[in-house]
Coordinates of C-alpha atoms in Angstrom, one line a residue:
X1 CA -62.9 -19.8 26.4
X2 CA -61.8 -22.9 26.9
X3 CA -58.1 -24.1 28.6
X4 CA -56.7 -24.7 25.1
X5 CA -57.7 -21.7 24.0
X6 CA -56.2 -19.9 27.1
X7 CA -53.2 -21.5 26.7
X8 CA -52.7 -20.5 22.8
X9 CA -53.5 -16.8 24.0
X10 CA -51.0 -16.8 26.9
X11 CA -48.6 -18.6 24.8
X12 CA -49.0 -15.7 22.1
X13 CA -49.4 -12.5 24.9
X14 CA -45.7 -14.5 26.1
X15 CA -44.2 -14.5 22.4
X16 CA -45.9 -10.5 22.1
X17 CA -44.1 -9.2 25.1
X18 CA -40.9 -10.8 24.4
X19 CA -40.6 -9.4 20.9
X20 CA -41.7 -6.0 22.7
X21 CA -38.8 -5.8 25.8
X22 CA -36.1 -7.2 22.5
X23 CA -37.4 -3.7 20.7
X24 CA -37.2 -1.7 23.5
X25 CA -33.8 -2.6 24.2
X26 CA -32.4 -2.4 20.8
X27 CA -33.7 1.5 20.8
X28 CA -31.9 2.0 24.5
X29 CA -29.3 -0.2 23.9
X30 CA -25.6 1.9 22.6
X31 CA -25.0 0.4 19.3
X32 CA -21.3 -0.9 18.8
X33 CA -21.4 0.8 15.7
X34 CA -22.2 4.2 16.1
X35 CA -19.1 6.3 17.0
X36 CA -16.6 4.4 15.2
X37 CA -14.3 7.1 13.6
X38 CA -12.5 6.5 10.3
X39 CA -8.8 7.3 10.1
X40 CA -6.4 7.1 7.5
X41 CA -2.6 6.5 8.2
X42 CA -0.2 7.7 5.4
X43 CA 3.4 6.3 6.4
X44 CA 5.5 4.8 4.0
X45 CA 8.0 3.1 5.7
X46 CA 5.9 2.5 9.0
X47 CA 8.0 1.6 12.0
X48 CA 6.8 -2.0 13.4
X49 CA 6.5 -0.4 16.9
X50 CA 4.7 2.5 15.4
X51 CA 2.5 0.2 14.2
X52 CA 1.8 -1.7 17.2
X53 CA 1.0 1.5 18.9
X54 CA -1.7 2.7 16.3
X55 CA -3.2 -0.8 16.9
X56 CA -3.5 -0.2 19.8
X57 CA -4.8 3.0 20.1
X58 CA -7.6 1.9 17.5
X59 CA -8.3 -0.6 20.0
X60 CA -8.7 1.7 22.9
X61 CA -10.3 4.4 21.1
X62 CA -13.1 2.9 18.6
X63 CA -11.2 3.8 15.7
X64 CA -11.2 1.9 11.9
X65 CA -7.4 2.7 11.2
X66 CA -6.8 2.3 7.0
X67 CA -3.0 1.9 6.3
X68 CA -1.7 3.6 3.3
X69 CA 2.3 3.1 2.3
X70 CA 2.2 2.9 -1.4
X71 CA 3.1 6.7 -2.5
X72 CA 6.8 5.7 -2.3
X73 CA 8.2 9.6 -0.7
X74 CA 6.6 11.2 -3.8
X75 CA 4.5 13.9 -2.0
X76 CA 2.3 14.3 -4.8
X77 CA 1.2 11.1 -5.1
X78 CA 0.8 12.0 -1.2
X79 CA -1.3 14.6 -1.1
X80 CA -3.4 12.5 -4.3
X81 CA -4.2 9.8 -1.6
X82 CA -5.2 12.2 1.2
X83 CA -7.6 13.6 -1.2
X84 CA -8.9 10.8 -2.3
X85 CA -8.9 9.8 1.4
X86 CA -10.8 12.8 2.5
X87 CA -13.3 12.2 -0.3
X88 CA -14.1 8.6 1.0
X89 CA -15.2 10.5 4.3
X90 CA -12.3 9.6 6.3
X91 CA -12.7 11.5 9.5
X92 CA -8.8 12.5 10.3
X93 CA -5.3 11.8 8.8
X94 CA -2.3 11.3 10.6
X95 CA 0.9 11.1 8.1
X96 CA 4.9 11.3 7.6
X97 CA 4.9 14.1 5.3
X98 CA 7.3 12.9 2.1
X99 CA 7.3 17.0 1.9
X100 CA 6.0 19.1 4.5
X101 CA 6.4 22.0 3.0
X102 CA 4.3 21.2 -0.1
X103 CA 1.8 19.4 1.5
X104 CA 1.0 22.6 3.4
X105 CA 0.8 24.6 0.7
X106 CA -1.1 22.1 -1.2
X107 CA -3.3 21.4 1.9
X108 CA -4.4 25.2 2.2
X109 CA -4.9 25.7 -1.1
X110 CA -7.5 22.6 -1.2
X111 CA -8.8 24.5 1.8
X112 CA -8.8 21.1 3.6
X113 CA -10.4 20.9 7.1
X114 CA -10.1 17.4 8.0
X115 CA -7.6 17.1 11.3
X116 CA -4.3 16.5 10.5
X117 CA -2.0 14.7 12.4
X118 CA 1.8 14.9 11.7
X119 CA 4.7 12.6 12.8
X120 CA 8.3 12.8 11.3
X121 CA 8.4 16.6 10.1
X122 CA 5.5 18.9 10.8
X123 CA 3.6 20.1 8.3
X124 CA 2.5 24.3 9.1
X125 CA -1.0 25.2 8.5
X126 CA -3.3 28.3 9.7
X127 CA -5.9 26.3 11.1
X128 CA -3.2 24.4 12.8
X129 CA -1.9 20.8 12.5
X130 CA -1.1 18.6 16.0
X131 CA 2.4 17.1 15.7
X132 CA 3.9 14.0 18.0
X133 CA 7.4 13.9 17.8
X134 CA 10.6 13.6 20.2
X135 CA 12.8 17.2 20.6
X136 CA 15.3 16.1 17.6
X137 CA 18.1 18.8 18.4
X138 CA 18.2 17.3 21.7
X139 CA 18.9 13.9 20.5
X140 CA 22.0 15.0 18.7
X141 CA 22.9 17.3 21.7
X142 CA 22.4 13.7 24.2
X143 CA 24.2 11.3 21.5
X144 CA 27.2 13.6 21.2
X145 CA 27.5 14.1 25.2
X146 CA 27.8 11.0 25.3
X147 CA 30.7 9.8 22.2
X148 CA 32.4 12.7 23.7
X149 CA 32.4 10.5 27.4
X150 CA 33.0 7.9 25.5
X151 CA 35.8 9.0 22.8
X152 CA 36.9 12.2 23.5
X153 CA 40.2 12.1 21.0
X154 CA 38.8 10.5 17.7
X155 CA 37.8 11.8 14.4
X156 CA 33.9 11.4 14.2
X157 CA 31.8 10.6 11.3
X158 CA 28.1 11.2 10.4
X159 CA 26.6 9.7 7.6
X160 CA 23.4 11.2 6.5
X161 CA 21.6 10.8 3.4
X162 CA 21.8 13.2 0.8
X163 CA 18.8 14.4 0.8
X164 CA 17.7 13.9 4.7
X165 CA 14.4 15.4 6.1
X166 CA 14.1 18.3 8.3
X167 CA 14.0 16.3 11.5
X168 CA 17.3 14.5 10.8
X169 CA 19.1 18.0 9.8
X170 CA 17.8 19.1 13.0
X171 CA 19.3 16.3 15.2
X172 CA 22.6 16.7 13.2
X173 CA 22.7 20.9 13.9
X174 CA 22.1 19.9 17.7
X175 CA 24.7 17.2 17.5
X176 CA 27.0 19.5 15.5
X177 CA 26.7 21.8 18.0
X178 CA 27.1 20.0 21.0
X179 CA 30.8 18.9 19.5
X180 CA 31.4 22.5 18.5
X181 CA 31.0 23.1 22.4
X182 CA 33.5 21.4 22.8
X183 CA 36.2 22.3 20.6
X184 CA 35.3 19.0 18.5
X185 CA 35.3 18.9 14.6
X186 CA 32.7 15.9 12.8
X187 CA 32.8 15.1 9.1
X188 CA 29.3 14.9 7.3
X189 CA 29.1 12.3 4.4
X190 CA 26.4 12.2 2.3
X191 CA 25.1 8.6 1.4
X192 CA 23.9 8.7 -2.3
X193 CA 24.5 5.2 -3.1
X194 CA 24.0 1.8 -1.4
X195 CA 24.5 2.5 3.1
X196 CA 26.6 -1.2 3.1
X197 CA 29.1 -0.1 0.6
X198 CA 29.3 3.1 2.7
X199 CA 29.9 1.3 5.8
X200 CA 32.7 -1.3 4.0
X201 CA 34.5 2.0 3.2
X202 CA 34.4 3.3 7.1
X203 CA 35.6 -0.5 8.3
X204 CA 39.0 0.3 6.2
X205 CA 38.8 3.4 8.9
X206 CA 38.6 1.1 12.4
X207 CA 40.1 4.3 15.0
X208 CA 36.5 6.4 13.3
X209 CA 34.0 7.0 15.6
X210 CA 30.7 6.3 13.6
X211 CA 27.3 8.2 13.9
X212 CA 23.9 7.6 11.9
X213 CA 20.9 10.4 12.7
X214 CA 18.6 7.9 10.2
X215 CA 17.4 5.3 11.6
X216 CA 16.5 3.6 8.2
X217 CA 20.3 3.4 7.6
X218 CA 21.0 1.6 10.6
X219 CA 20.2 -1.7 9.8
X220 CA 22.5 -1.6 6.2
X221 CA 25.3 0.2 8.5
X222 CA 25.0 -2.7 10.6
X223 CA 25.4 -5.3 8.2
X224 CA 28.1 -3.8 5.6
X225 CA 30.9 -3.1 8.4
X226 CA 31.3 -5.5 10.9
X227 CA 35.0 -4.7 11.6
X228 CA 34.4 -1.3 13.0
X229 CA 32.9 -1.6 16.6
X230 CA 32.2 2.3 17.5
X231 CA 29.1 2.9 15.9
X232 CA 26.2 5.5 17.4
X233 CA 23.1 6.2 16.1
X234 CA 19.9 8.0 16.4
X235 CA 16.4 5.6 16.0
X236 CA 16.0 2.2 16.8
X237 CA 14.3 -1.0 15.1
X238 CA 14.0 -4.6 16.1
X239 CA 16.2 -6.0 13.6
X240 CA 19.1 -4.3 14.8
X241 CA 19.0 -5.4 18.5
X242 CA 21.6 -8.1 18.4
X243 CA 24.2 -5.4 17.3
X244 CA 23.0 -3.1 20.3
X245 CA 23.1 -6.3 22.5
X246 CA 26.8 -7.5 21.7
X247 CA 28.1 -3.9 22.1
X248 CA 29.2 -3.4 18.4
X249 CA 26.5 -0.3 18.5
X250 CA 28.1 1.8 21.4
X251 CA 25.2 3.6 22.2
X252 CA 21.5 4.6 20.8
X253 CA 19.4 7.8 21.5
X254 CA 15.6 6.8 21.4
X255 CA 12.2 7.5 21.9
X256 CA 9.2 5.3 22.1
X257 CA 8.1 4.7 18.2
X258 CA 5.1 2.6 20.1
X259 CA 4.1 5.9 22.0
X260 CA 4.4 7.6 18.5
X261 CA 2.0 5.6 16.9
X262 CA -0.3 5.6 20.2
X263 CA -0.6 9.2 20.5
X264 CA -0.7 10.1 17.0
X265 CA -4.0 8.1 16.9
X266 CA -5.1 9.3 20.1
X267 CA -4.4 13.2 18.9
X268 CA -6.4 11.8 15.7
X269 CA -9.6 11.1 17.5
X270 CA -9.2 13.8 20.0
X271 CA -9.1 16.7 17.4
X272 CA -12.2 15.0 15.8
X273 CA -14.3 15.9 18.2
X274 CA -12.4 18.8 19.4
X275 CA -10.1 21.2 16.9
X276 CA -6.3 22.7 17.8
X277 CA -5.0 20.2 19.9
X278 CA -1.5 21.0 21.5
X279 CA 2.1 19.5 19.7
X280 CA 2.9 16.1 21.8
X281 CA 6.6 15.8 22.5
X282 CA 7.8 12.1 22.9
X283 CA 10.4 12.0 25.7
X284 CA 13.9 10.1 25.2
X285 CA 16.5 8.7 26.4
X286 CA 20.1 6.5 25.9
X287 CA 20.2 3.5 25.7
X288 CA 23.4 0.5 25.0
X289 CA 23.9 -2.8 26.0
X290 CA 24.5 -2.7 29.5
X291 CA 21.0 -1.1 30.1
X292 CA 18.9 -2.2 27.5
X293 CA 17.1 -4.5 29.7
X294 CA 16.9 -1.8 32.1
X295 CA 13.2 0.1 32.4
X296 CA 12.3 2.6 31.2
X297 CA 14.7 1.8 28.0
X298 CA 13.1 -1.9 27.7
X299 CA 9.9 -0.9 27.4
X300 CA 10.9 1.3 24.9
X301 CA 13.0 -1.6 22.8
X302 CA 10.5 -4.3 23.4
X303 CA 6.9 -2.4 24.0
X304 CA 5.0 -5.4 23.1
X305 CA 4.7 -6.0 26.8
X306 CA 2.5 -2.9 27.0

């Protein structure tokens, strides 16, 4: 053999063994795809800081995180989309139940075995249902100690809408009852119509200590009666911190809404791989202007920084 002929055969031996070590490594090598879990999120009003915690947690965790708000709190249409979800092999759900008590039923009935994962109200099934959510009673109980420090002689108000979910009529029987406690009366009003023109009728009321357990009111409360200044509320979203920051909202009993989204997701893809996880309860705090900046309450009000 000559030395062109050697040269060809090393040059092809080279190109042989190359292609080889490139196969060998593609069958020991992890592939990026494998592993990746599908989960579907069915929120309708999705906090922003909810949001940026999910994000992250599909991040962290390998997860493909579908976003589904378009039932509009109908919980059949609900439960429509987590079958359909379940059908497109999604591999666990994590939703704000518009009904939990129907979607359990309807969920059992479909004998449904995908892991479900609950935030807002819990929804009650046999084979069990993980749930991430702060102790709501004790959020009224810790807003009321505190307007009673703060007020301890004027009327209070608490507007709720009229038909509120189970989590808000529990913070307002733990609220109701702290005041009880103390000898204190509250009025309950019921918003059925538009929050602002709610809040226009209060400002005519200035010496009316104010109190919101929704936090989807706040931000219409806000706006509609600027010329009332004691106003307390339950829940927190960005567009609302100017009024928290200037003292015209006295005082706000949160949780992280960032660590609600995180864990949900992260209860999502731990009961994938392993059923009945535990209930996850968020931890909270007050918050107002004078320590809003403060930690732990500013990473709870700006958690972008995590």
């Amino acid at each position: 053999m000559g030395r062109i002929e050697k040269t060809v055969a090393m040059i092809v031996m080279i190109v042989l063994l190359t292609l080889i070590a490139i196969l060998i490594l593609q069958s020991v090598s992890p592939d990026n795809t494998e592993g990746i879990l599908s989960v579907s999120v069915l929120v309708n009003d999705l906090n922003e800081y909810t949001r940026l915690g999910m994000d992250k947690a599909a991040l962290d965790y390998n997860l493909d995180v579908h976003y589904i708000s378009d039932f509009g709190h109908d919980p059949v249409q609900q439960m429509t989309l987590i079958q359909r979800e379940i059908t497109n092999g999604v591999n666990a759900i994590v939703l704000e139940p518009a009904d939990a008590a129907y979607l359990a039923e309807q969920i059992e009935q479909a004998h449904i075995s995908v892991p479900i994962i609950t935030i807002g109200d819990p929804v009650i099934l046999s084979g069990g249902a993980a749930h991430v959510s702060p102790d709501n009673a004790a959020l009224g109980r810790m807003l009321a100690e505190r307007i009673l420090t703060d007020e301890p002689a004027l009327p209070y108000t608490i507007l709720m809408e009229y038909e509120s979910a189970p989590h808000i009529l529990e913070r307002c029987a733990g609220m109701t009852t702290a005041f009880a406690a103390a000898g204190k009366t509250v009025e309950c009003r019921f918003v059925e119509n538009e929050p602002r023109s709610i809040a226009m009728q209060l400002a005519r009321r200035p010496q009316t200590v104010v109190i919101t357990l929704d936090e989807t009111l706040l931000p219409a409360l806000c706006e509609g009666g600027r010329s009332y200044d004691r106003l307390y509320a339950i829940g927190y979203a960005g567009n609302i911190r100017t009024y928290l920051e200037s003292g015209y909202i006295r005082a706000l009993a949160v949780y992280s809404t960032f660590d609600e989204g995180y864990l949900s997701l992260r209860a999502a893809e731990a009961s994938i791989r392993t059923p009945a996880q535990k209930d996850v309860e968020l931890s909270a705090l007050l918050v107002d202007a004078q320590s809003m900046y403060e930690l732990p309450q500013e990473l709870i009000l700006f958690p972008i920084s995590k």
